[in-house]
Amino acid sequence: MSIQDNAMTAERVRLLLQQAHEGGYAYPAINISNLDTAIAAMQGLQQAQSAGFVQVSIGAAAQASPTADPVEGSIILGRMMRDLRASFHVPLILHTDHCHADDVDRWLEPLLHRLAYLKSTTGEKLFDSFMFDGSHDEIHDNVATIERLLPLVQAVDGVLEVEAGGAWGGVEDGIADQAKFSTPEDVALIQQAFERAGLDEHHYLLAVAFGNAHGTALTPDLHPELLQHITQETGKANYFVFHGGSGSSDEDIHQAVAFGVVKMNIDTDTQYAFTAGVDEFFERAHGLQRSHKEGKAYFDPRKWNAAGRQSMSQRVVEYAQLLGSAHRAVRVSYPTTAGE
């Protein structure tokens, strides 16, 4: 297989999803915000010998831009991740995470136009999949936005991830008290939107709300059996995404994967792991005069960033093992420059 054959295309992403679905496992999806967290995520996946998603949110993209422009920041982070990926040999899918409907006009849609321009003029491809979060919209508005975004995603050889109704619980979502659940009826409307575009349920990723909680939230009250119910009611075995996976019980995770989850987002736990590694590093440095020459081994950012990386990578390995994706990756090589 040639290097170009190993490029991460939409077809290859779908093949990886198919393998997970048929094999009864799921891929970790790790959010990154800078160079160190990106390396930690990729190193963890390689150590686990697992494929996985490495993804950026609108907040991370805005932070990466000197002008807080999420489109510019996405390009900056996308190029960084693409170049880093060339040093690893497991399938790494570069993904833009949750774009709520209110952010489509200022982030996802202009980003897709910018990526189409880069692809047509230089052959540069930065992201492999994209997530539109219409969970807060009325379902018909959600479908309309999906139909608007789908051709733009296809134009950059990407895979689209969407949500079918419902709403996640958690402070990050403005729903601190309870979650709303997706319904088979909402899922069917989303499925029909893709069918009108000539795509079946294996051409996209579908997140549904089954009690999930994002970020700092109440303990999630998960009902993974809802995934099975939706599959039975719609007659279609979608590639499901488990959002808000951090803090879930092993039993709930295993059941969700058994009912069709192929991707699980674990942002909070991996953020915590990175910070905990840094915190433990400084705990060991307690009592040293950091202004003294001897203290440089501790206050040098390279030192404590390395501790954060190691801690976060280990957490990624643990999740790959929990999800069953560890030791399943096929070795790949990536083009190192655009259009190569």
mmCIF file of C-alpha atoms in Angstrom:
data_model
loop_
_atom_site.group_PDB
_atom_site.id
_atom_site.type_symbol
_atom_site.label_atom_id
_atom_site.label_comp_id
_atom_site.label_asym_id
_atom_site.label_seq_id
_atom_site.Cartn_x
_atom_site.Cartn_y
_atom_site.Cartn_z
ATOM 1 C CA MET A 1 0.000 0.000 0.000
ATOM 2 C CA SER A 2 1.431 3.402 -0.968
ATOM 3 C CA ILE A 3 1.661 6.432 1.284
ATOM 4 C CA GLN A 4 -1.078 8.168 -0.701
ATOM 5 C CA ASP A 5 -3.304 5.114 -0.265
ATOM 6 C CA ASN A 6 -2.986 5.634 3.498
ATOM 7 C CA ALA A 7 -4.268 9.206 3.390
ATOM 8 C CA MET A 8 -7.295 9.637 5.677
ATOM 9 C CA THR A 9 -10.177 9.883 3.219
ATOM 10 C CA ALA A 10 -13.913 9.784 3.935
ATOM 11 C CA GLU A 11 -13.938 6.252 2.547
ATOM 12 C CA ARG A 12 -11.230 5.207 4.985
ATOM 13 C CA VAL A 13 -13.063 6.828 7.921
ATOM 14 C CA ARG A 14 -16.205 4.890 7.013
ATOM 15 C CA LEU A 15 -14.178 1.675 6.759
ATOM 16 C CA LEU A 16 -12.802 2.238 10.271
ATOM 17 C CA LEU A 17 -16.325 2.859 11.565
ATOM 18 C CA GLN A 18 -17.556 -0.290 9.865
ATOM 19 C CA GLN A 19 -14.757 -2.333 11.414
ATOM 20 C CA ALA A 20 -15.634 -1.022 14.895
ATOM 21 C CA HIS A 21 -19.349 -1.625 14.387
ATOM 22 C CA GLU A 22 -18.861 -5.171 13.161
ATOM 23 C CA GLY A 23 -16.152 -5.899 15.734
ATOM 24 C CA GLY A 24 -18.147 -4.632 18.713
ATOM 25 C CA TYR A 25 -15.774 -1.885 19.847
ATOM 26 C CA ALA A 26 -15.533 1.911 19.764
ATOM 27 C CA TYR A 27 -12.853 4.540 19.230
ATOM 28 C CA PRO A 28 -11.808 7.129 21.823
ATOM 29 C CA ALA A 29 -12.383 10.730 20.723
ATOM 30 C CA ILE A 30 -10.027 13.115 22.516
ATOM 31 C CA ASN A 31 -10.298 16.895 22.473
ATOM 32 C CA ILE A 32 -7.068 18.851 22.230
ATOM 33 C CA SER A 33 -6.299 22.527 22.687
ATOM 34 C CA ASN A 34 -2.574 22.921 22.006
ATOM 35 C CA LEU A 35 0.607 21.135 20.970
ATOM 36 C CA ASP A 36 1.087 19.215 24.202
ATOM 37 C CA THR A 37 -2.456 17.876 24.441
ATOM 38 C CA ALA A 38 -2.360 16.907 20.756
ATOM 39 C CA ILE A 39 0.857 14.943 21.240
ATOM 40 C CA ALA A 40 -0.556 13.345 24.391
ATOM 41 C CA ALA A 41 -3.699 12.198 22.560
ATOM 42 C CA MET A 42 -1.794 10.782 19.605
ATOM 43 C CA GLN A 43 0.846 9.136 21.778
ATOM 44 C CA GLY A 44 -1.845 7.514 23.899
ATOM 45 C CA LEU A 45 -3.580 6.081 20.849
ATOM 46 C CA GLN A 46 -0.290 4.806 19.457
ATOM 47 C CA GLN A 47 0.695 3.259 22.793
ATOM 48 C CA ALA A 48 -2.680 1.496 22.853
ATOM 49 C CA GLN A 49 -2.342 0.543 19.186
ATOM 50 C CA SER A 50 -5.789 2.003 18.655
ATOM 51 C CA ALA A 51 -7.334 4.159 15.984
ATOM 52 C CA GLY A 52 -9.126 7.213 17.313
ATOM 53 C CA PHE A 53 -10.431 10.731 16.829
ATOM 54 C CA VAL A 54 -8.388 13.798 17.742
ATOM 55 C CA GLN A 55 -10.709 16.777 17.799
ATOM 56 C CA VAL A 56 -10.997 20.508 18.391
ATOM 57 C CA SER A 57 -13.895 22.511 19.776
ATOM 58 C CA ILE A 58 -14.856 26.061 18.901
ATOM 59 C CA GLY A 59 -13.359 27.187 22.211
ATOM 60 C CA ALA A 60 -10.013 25.574 21.474
ATOM 61 C CA ALA A 61 -10.061 26.972 17.946
ATOM 62 C CA ALA A 62 -10.780 30.498 19.163
ATOM 63 C CA GLN A 63 -8.012 30.259 21.759
ATOM 64 C CA ALA A 64 -5.532 29.157 19.096
ATOM 65 C CA SER A 65 -6.173 32.324 17.073
ATOM 66 C CA PRO A 66 -4.479 35.607 18.017
ATOM 67 C CA THR A 67 -7.739 37.336 17.099
ATOM 68 C CA ALA A 68 -10.028 34.709 18.695
ATOM 69 C CA ASP A 69 -11.302 33.744 15.231
ATOM 70 C CA PRO A 70 -12.377 30.076 15.379
ATOM 71 C CA VAL A 71 -11.919 29.612 11.625
ATOM 72 C CA GLU A 72 -8.337 30.857 11.751
ATOM 73 C CA GLY A 73 -7.689 28.855 14.918
ATOM 74 C CA SER A 74 -9.085 25.703 13.333
ATOM 75 C CA ILE A 75 -6.690 26.082 10.404
ATOM 76 C CA ILE A 76 -3.774 26.601 12.802
ATOM 77 C CA LEU A 77 -4.668 23.567 14.928
ATOM 78 C CA GLY A 78 -5.587 21.496 11.876
ATOM 79 C CA ARG A 79 -2.184 22.050 10.276
ATOM 80 C CA MET A 80 -0.452 21.280 13.548
ATOM 81 C CA MET A 81 -2.383 18.036 13.987
ATOM 82 C CA ARG A 82 -1.880 17.008 10.373
ATOM 83 C CA ASP A 83 1.879 17.506 10.644
ATOM 84 C CA LEU A 84 2.035 15.710 14.006
ATOM 85 C CA ARG A 85 0.041 12.807 12.622
ATOM 86 C CA ALA A 86 2.845 12.015 10.172
ATOM 87 C CA SER A 87 4.968 10.880 13.141
ATOM 88 C CA PHE A 88 2.467 8.229 14.208
ATOM 89 C CA HIS A 89 1.420 4.937 12.666
ATOM 90 C CA VAL A 90 -2.143 4.326 13.837
ATOM 91 C CA PRO A 91 -5.256 5.671 12.073
ATOM 92 C CA LEU A 92 -5.912 9.147 13.487
ATOM 93 C CA ILE A 93 -9.085 10.932 12.390
ATOM 94 C CA LEU A 94 -8.906 14.734 12.686
ATOM 95 C CA HIS A 95 -12.298 16.086 13.682
ATOM 96 C CA THR A 96 -14.060 19.354 14.530
ATOM 97 C CA ASP A 97 -16.227 18.849 17.601
ATOM 98 C CA HIS A 98 -19.609 20.292 18.670
ATOM 99 C CA CYS A 99 -20.721 23.165 16.491
ATOM 100 C CA HIS A 100 -24.062 24.323 17.832
ATOM 101 C CA ALA A 101 -26.562 25.885 15.460
ATOM 102 C CA ASP A 102 -25.742 29.368 16.759
ATOM 103 C CA ASP A 103 -22.112 28.892 15.689
ATOM 104 C CA VAL A 104 -22.629 27.487 12.198
ATOM 105 C CA ASP A 105 -22.458 30.873 10.472
ATOM 106 C CA ARG A 106 -19.317 31.999 12.279
ATOM 107 C CA TRP A 107 -17.420 28.725 12.492
ATOM 108 C CA LEU A 108 -18.369 25.531 10.692
ATOM 109 C CA GLU A 109 -19.757 26.894 7.421
ATOM 110 C CA PRO A 110 -16.971 29.436 6.774
ATOM 111 C CA LEU A 111 -14.407 26.829 7.854
ATOM 112 C CA LEU A 112 -15.771 24.358 5.290
ATOM 113 C CA HIS A 113 -15.602 27.016 2.578
ATOM 114 C CA ARG A 114 -12.008 27.806 3.554
ATOM 115 C CA LEU A 115 -11.076 24.125 3.529
ATOM 116 C CA ALA A 116 -12.684 23.671 0.089
ATOM 117 C CA TYR A 117 -10.573 26.554 -1.208
ATOM 118 C CA LEU A 118 -7.392 25.038 0.210
ATOM 119 C CA LYS A 119 -8.250 21.638 -1.227
ATOM 120 C CA SER A 120 -8.925 23.045 -4.700
ATOM 121 C CA THR A 121 -5.887 25.332 -4.825
ATOM 122 C CA THR A 122 -3.160 23.446 -2.955
ATOM 123 C CA GLY A 123 -4.525 19.940 -2.363
ATOM 124 C CA GLU A 124 -4.305 20.585 1.382
ATOM 125 C CA LYS A 125 -6.651 18.509 3.555
ATOM 126 C CA LEU A 126 -6.773 19.224 7.274
ATOM 127 C CA PHE A 127 -9.877 17.648 8.802
ATOM 128 C CA ASP A 128 -11.515 14.308 8.112
ATOM 129 C CA SER A 129 -14.856 14.697 9.884
ATOM 130 C CA PHE A 130 -17.056 17.455 11.227
ATOM 131 C CA MET A 131 -19.730 17.634 13.906
ATOM 132 C CA PHE A 132 -22.918 19.704 13.703
ATOM 133 C CA ASP A 133 -24.810 19.823 16.999
ATOM 134 C CA GLY A 134 -28.460 20.590 16.283
ATOM 135 C CA SER A 135 -29.688 19.090 19.542
ATOM 136 C CA HIS A 136 -30.986 22.425 20.824
ATOM 137 C CA ASP A 137 -32.940 23.114 17.619
ATOM 138 C CA GLU A 138 -36.424 22.044 16.697
ATOM 139 C CA ILE A 139 -35.913 18.818 14.751
ATOM 140 C CA HIS A 140 -36.979 20.222 11.352
ATOM 141 C CA ASP A 141 -34.557 23.126 11.756
ATOM 142 C CA ASN A 142 -31.881 20.586 12.711
ATOM 143 C CA VAL A 143 -32.590 18.642 9.498
ATOM 144 C CA ALA A 144 -32.515 21.787 7.367
ATOM 145 C CA THR A 145 -29.063 22.703 8.658
ATOM 146 C CA ILE A 146 -27.805 19.160 8.094
ATOM 147 C CA GLU A 147 -28.972 19.350 4.486
ATOM 148 C CA ARG A 148 -27.201 22.695 4.097
ATOM 149 C CA LEU A 149 -23.911 21.451 5.549
ATOM 150 C CA LEU A 150 -23.755 17.986 4.000
ATOM 151 C CA PRO A 151 -22.653 19.028 0.481
ATOM 152 C CA LEU A 152 -19.998 21.305 1.990
ATOM 153 C CA VAL A 153 -18.620 18.402 4.033
ATOM 154 C CA GLN A 154 -18.677 16.125 0.995
ATOM 155 C CA ALA A 155 -16.796 18.754 -1.032
ATOM 156 C CA VAL A 156 -13.811 18.433 1.338
ATOM 157 C CA ASP A 157 -14.008 14.618 1.431
ATOM 158 C CA GLY A 158 -15.286 14.589 4.999
ATOM 159 C CA VAL A 159 -17.738 12.624 7.118
ATOM 160 C CA LEU A 160 -20.520 14.444 8.965
ATOM 161 C CA GLU A 161 -21.504 13.755 12.575
ATOM 162 C CA VAL A 162 -24.934 14.976 13.687
ATOM 163 C CA GLU A 163 -27.310 14.794 16.654
ATOM 164 C CA ALA A 164 -30.933 13.742 16.662
ATOM 165 C CA GLY A 165 -32.997 15.880 18.985
ATOM 166 C CA GLY A 166 -32.734 15.604 22.721
ATOM 167 C CA ALA A 167 -30.438 17.738 24.838
ATOM 168 C CA TRP A 168 -27.523 16.779 27.032
ATOM 169 C CA GLY A 169 -27.529 17.436 30.749
ATOM 170 C CA GLY A 170 -24.735 19.454 32.296
ATOM 171 C CA VAL A 171 -23.525 22.948 33.045
ATOM 172 C CA GLU A 172 -21.723 23.218 29.690
ATOM 173 C CA ASP A 173 -25.054 22.798 27.917
ATOM 174 C CA GLY A 174 -27.067 25.156 30.093
ATOM 175 C CA ILE A 175 -29.101 22.176 31.347
ATOM 176 C CA ALA A 176 -27.822 21.553 34.843
ATOM 177 C CA ASP A 177 -30.888 19.764 36.146
ATOM 178 C CA GLN A 178 -31.815 17.079 33.639
ATOM 179 C CA ALA A 179 -31.363 15.686 30.154
ATOM 180 C CA LYS A 180 -33.925 15.216 27.424
ATOM 181 C CA PHE A 181 -33.879 12.023 25.418
ATOM 182 C CA SER A 182 -33.775 11.481 21.677
ATOM 183 C CA THR A 183 -36.738 9.716 20.094
ATOM 184 C CA PRO A 184 -36.983 7.210 17.229
ATOM 185 C CA GLU A 185 -39.173 9.753 15.421
ATOM 186 C CA ASP A 186 -36.436 12.408 15.498
ATOM 187 C CA VAL A 187 -33.824 9.877 14.439
ATOM 188 C CA ALA A 188 -36.003 8.802 11.503
ATOM 189 C CA LEU A 189 -36.194 12.398 10.249
ATOM 190 C CA ILE A 190 -32.396 12.644 10.308
ATOM 191 C CA GLN A 191 -32.058 9.306 8.546
ATOM 192 C CA GLN A 192 -34.449 10.482 5.844
ATOM 193 C CA ALA A 193 -32.369 13.635 5.280
ATOM 194 C CA PHE A 194 -29.314 11.531 4.467
ATOM 195 C CA GLU A 195 -31.373 9.152 2.339
ATOM 196 C CA ARG A 196 -32.517 12.100 0.203
ATOM 197 C CA ALA A 197 -28.821 12.770 -0.422
ATOM 198 C CA GLY A 198 -28.306 9.157 -1.515
ATOM 199 C CA LEU A 199 -26.558 8.077 1.705
ATOM 200 C CA ASP A 200 -27.424 5.241 4.048
ATOM 201 C CA GLU A 201 -26.936 5.019 7.822
ATOM 202 C CA HIS A 202 -23.301 3.954 7.403
ATOM 203 C CA HIS A 203 -22.232 7.184 5.715
ATOM 204 C CA TYR A 204 -22.445 9.391 8.802
ATOM 205 C CA LEU A 205 -22.132 9.428 12.587
ATOM 206 C CA LEU A 206 -25.192 9.908 14.777
ATOM 207 C CA ALA A 207 -25.178 11.103 18.377
ATOM 208 C CA VAL A 208 -28.325 10.531 20.393
ATOM 209 C CA ALA A 209 -29.186 11.694 23.892
ATOM 210 C CA PHE A 210 -29.650 8.783 26.289
ATOM 211 C CA GLY A 211 -28.975 10.573 29.575
ATOM 212 C CA ASN A 212 -25.521 11.884 28.685
ATOM 213 C CA ALA A 213 -23.933 14.729 30.628
ATOM 214 C CA HIS A 214 -21.189 17.006 29.382
ATOM 215 C CA GLY A 215 -18.387 18.424 31.467
ATOM 216 C CA THR A 216 -18.994 19.493 35.059
ATOM 217 C CA ALA A 217 -22.425 18.053 35.612
ATOM 218 C CA LEU A 218 -24.603 15.847 37.677
ATOM 219 C CA THR A 219 -23.734 12.167 37.512
ATOM 220 C CA PRO A 220 -25.190 10.980 34.208
ATOM 221 C CA ASP A 221 -28.280 8.801 34.412
ATOM 222 C CA LEU A 222 -27.598 6.743 31.316
ATOM 223 C CA HIS A 223 -30.042 4.501 29.489
ATOM 224 C CA PRO A 224 -27.979 2.764 26.795
ATOM 225 C CA GLU A 225 -30.931 0.517 26.019
ATOM 226 C CA LEU A 226 -32.442 3.531 24.220
ATOM 227 C CA LEU A 227 -29.881 2.965 21.464
ATOM 228 C CA GLN A 228 -31.180 -0.550 20.930
ATOM 229 C CA HIS A 229 -34.767 0.722 20.978
ATOM 230 C CA ILE A 230 -34.000 3.370 18.329
ATOM 231 C CA THR A 231 -32.321 0.786 16.108
ATOM 232 C CA GLN A 232 -35.284 -1.546 16.387
ATOM 233 C CA GLU A 233 -37.886 1.180 15.819
ATOM 234 C CA THR A 234 -36.161 2.715 12.784
ATOM 235 C CA GLY A 235 -34.861 -0.541 11.334
ATOM 236 C CA LYS A 236 -31.443 1.037 10.743
ATOM 237 C CA ALA A 237 -28.199 0.254 12.591
ATOM 238 C CA ASN A 238 -26.579 3.669 12.767
ATOM 239 C CA TYR A 239 -23.002 4.340 13.772
ATOM 240 C CA PHE A 240 -23.772 5.890 17.156
ATOM 241 C CA VAL A 241 -21.636 8.406 19.070
ATOM 242 C CA PHE A 242 -21.524 8.507 22.872
ATOM 243 C CA HIS A 243 -21.132 12.144 23.914
ATOM 244 C CA GLY A 244 -20.238 13.073 27.474
ATOM 245 C CA GLY A 245 -18.540 9.745 28.100
ATOM 246 C CA SER A 246 -16.285 10.951 30.923
ATOM 247 C CA GLY A 247 -17.284 9.597 34.313
ATOM 248 C CA SER A 248 -19.563 6.875 32.956
ATOM 249 C CA SER A 249 -19.539 3.428 34.524
ATOM 250 C CA ASP A 250 -17.756 0.601 32.740
ATOM 251 C CA GLU A 251 -21.057 -1.273 32.572
ATOM 252 C CA ASP A 252 -22.854 1.604 30.817
ATOM 253 C CA ILE A 253 -19.967 2.032 28.393
ATOM 254 C CA HIS A 254 -19.877 -1.658 27.503
ATOM 255 C CA GLN A 255 -23.649 -1.726 27.021
ATOM 256 C CA ALA A 256 -23.596 1.382 24.804
ATOM 257 C CA VAL A 257 -20.882 -0.147 22.625
ATOM 258 C CA ALA A 258 -22.850 -3.387 22.399
ATOM 259 C CA PHE A 259 -25.831 -1.348 21.108
ATOM 260 C CA GLY A 260 -23.867 0.325 18.305
ATOM 261 C CA VAL A 261 -21.620 3.081 19.683
ATOM 262 C CA VAL A 262 -18.443 3.366 17.587
ATOM 263 C CA LYS A 263 -17.081 6.684 18.949
ATOM 264 C CA MET A 264 -16.983 7.991 22.509
ATOM 265 C CA ASN A 265 -16.004 11.535 23.494
ATOM 266 C CA ILE A 266 -13.845 11.723 26.634
ATOM 267 C CA ASP A 267 -12.846 15.377 26.878
ATOM 268 C CA THR A 268 -13.295 16.006 30.615
ATOM 269 C CA ASP A 269 -11.372 12.959 31.842
ATOM 270 C CA THR A 270 -8.404 13.597 29.560
ATOM 271 C CA GLN A 271 -8.315 17.305 30.462
ATOM 272 C CA TYR A 272 -8.269 16.320 34.107
ATOM 273 C CA ALA A 273 -5.547 13.735 33.508
ATOM 274 C CA PHE A 274 -3.263 16.308 31.894
ATOM 275 C CA THR A 275 -3.752 18.818 34.702
ATOM 276 C CA ALA A 276 -3.377 16.126 37.367
ATOM 277 C CA GLY A 277 -0.021 15.126 35.867
ATOM 278 C CA VAL A 278 1.168 18.722 36.055
ATOM 279 C CA ASP A 279 -0.164 19.087 39.597
ATOM 280 C CA GLU A 280 1.619 15.926 40.760
ATOM 281 C CA PHE A 281 4.824 17.192 39.174
ATOM 282 C CA PHE A 282 4.698 20.407 41.215
ATOM 283 C CA GLU A 283 3.771 18.509 44.353
ATOM 284 C CA ARG A 284 7.090 16.712 44.008
ATOM 285 C CA ALA A 285 8.781 20.079 43.572
ATOM 286 C CA HIS A 286 7.287 21.491 46.773
ATOM 287 C CA GLY A 287 9.787 23.255 48.987
ATOM 288 C CA LEU A 288 12.333 24.070 46.297
ATOM 289 C CA GLN A 289 13.259 27.657 45.591
ATOM 290 C CA ARG A 290 12.080 27.899 41.972
ATOM 291 C CA SER A 291 14.125 31.035 41.374
ATOM 292 C CA HIS A 292 17.283 29.096 42.235
ATOM 293 C CA LYS A 293 19.229 27.289 39.525
ATOM 294 C CA GLU A 294 18.274 23.952 41.041
ATOM 295 C CA GLY A 295 14.614 24.833 40.641
ATOM 296 C CA LYS A 296 14.860 25.219 36.869
ATOM 297 C CA ALA A 297 14.247 21.502 36.486
ATOM 298 C CA TYR A 298 10.761 22.195 37.833
ATOM 299 C CA PHE A 299 9.687 25.576 36.531
ATOM 300 C CA ASP A 300 10.869 24.896 32.969
ATOM 301 C CA PRO A 301 7.523 24.441 31.085
ATOM 302 C CA ARG A 302 9.013 21.602 29.067
ATOM 303 C CA LYS A 303 9.308 19.582 32.259
ATOM 304 C CA TRP A 304 5.788 19.983 33.582
ATOM 305 C CA ASN A 305 4.224 19.759 30.123
ATOM 306 C CA ALA A 306 5.959 16.398 29.713
ATOM 307 C CA ALA A 307 4.369 15.251 32.977
ATOM 308 C CA GLY A 308 0.952 16.358 31.743
ATOM 309 C CA ARG A 309 1.452 14.567 28.438
ATOM 310 C CA GLN A 310 2.414 11.317 30.132
ATOM 311 C CA SER A 311 -0.594 11.383 32.452
ATOM 312 C CA MET A 312 -3.039 12.205 29.664
ATOM 313 C CA SER A 313 -1.599 9.569 27.321
ATOM 314 C CA GLN A 314 -2.036 6.917 29.996
ATOM 315 C CA ARG A 315 -5.698 7.885 30.386
ATOM 316 C CA VAL A 316 -6.184 7.558 26.622
ATOM 317 C CA VAL A 317 -4.656 4.061 26.758
ATOM 318 C CA GLU A 318 -7.074 3.097 29.547
ATOM 319 C CA TYR A 319 -10.052 4.267 27.503
ATOM 320 C CA ALA A 320 -8.905 2.406 24.395
ATOM 321 C CA GLN A 321 -8.715 -0.737 26.500
ATOM 322 C CA LEU A 322 -12.148 -0.092 28.004
ATOM 323 C CA LEU A 323 -13.730 0.535 24.592
ATOM 324 C CA GLY A 324 -12.093 -2.525 23.061
ATOM 325 C CA SER A 325 -10.187 -0.639 20.345
ATOM 326 C CA ALA A 326 -6.713 -1.352 21.792
ATOM 327 C CA HIS A 327 -4.416 -3.586 19.730
ATOM 328 C CA ARG A 328 -6.697 -3.451 16.693
ATOM 329 C CA ALA A 329 -5.024 -0.714 14.653
ATOM 330 C CA VAL A 330 -3.438 -1.470 11.295
ATOM 331 C CA ARG A 331 -0.137 0.341 10.733
ATOM 332 C CA VAL A 332 -0.456 3.342 8.409
ATOM 333 C CA SER A 333 1.788 6.061 7.012
ATOM 334 C CA TYR A 334 0.599 9.552 6.176
ATOM 335 C CA PRO A 335 1.620 12.064 3.523
ATOM 336 C CA THR A 336 3.854 14.621 5.200
ATOM 337 C CA THR A 337 2.970 17.567 2.969
ATOM 338 C CA ALA A 338 -0.182 18.790 1.243
ATOM 339 C CA GLY A 339 -0.795 17.070 -2.052
ATOM 340 C CA GLU A 340 2.134 14.667 -1.656
#
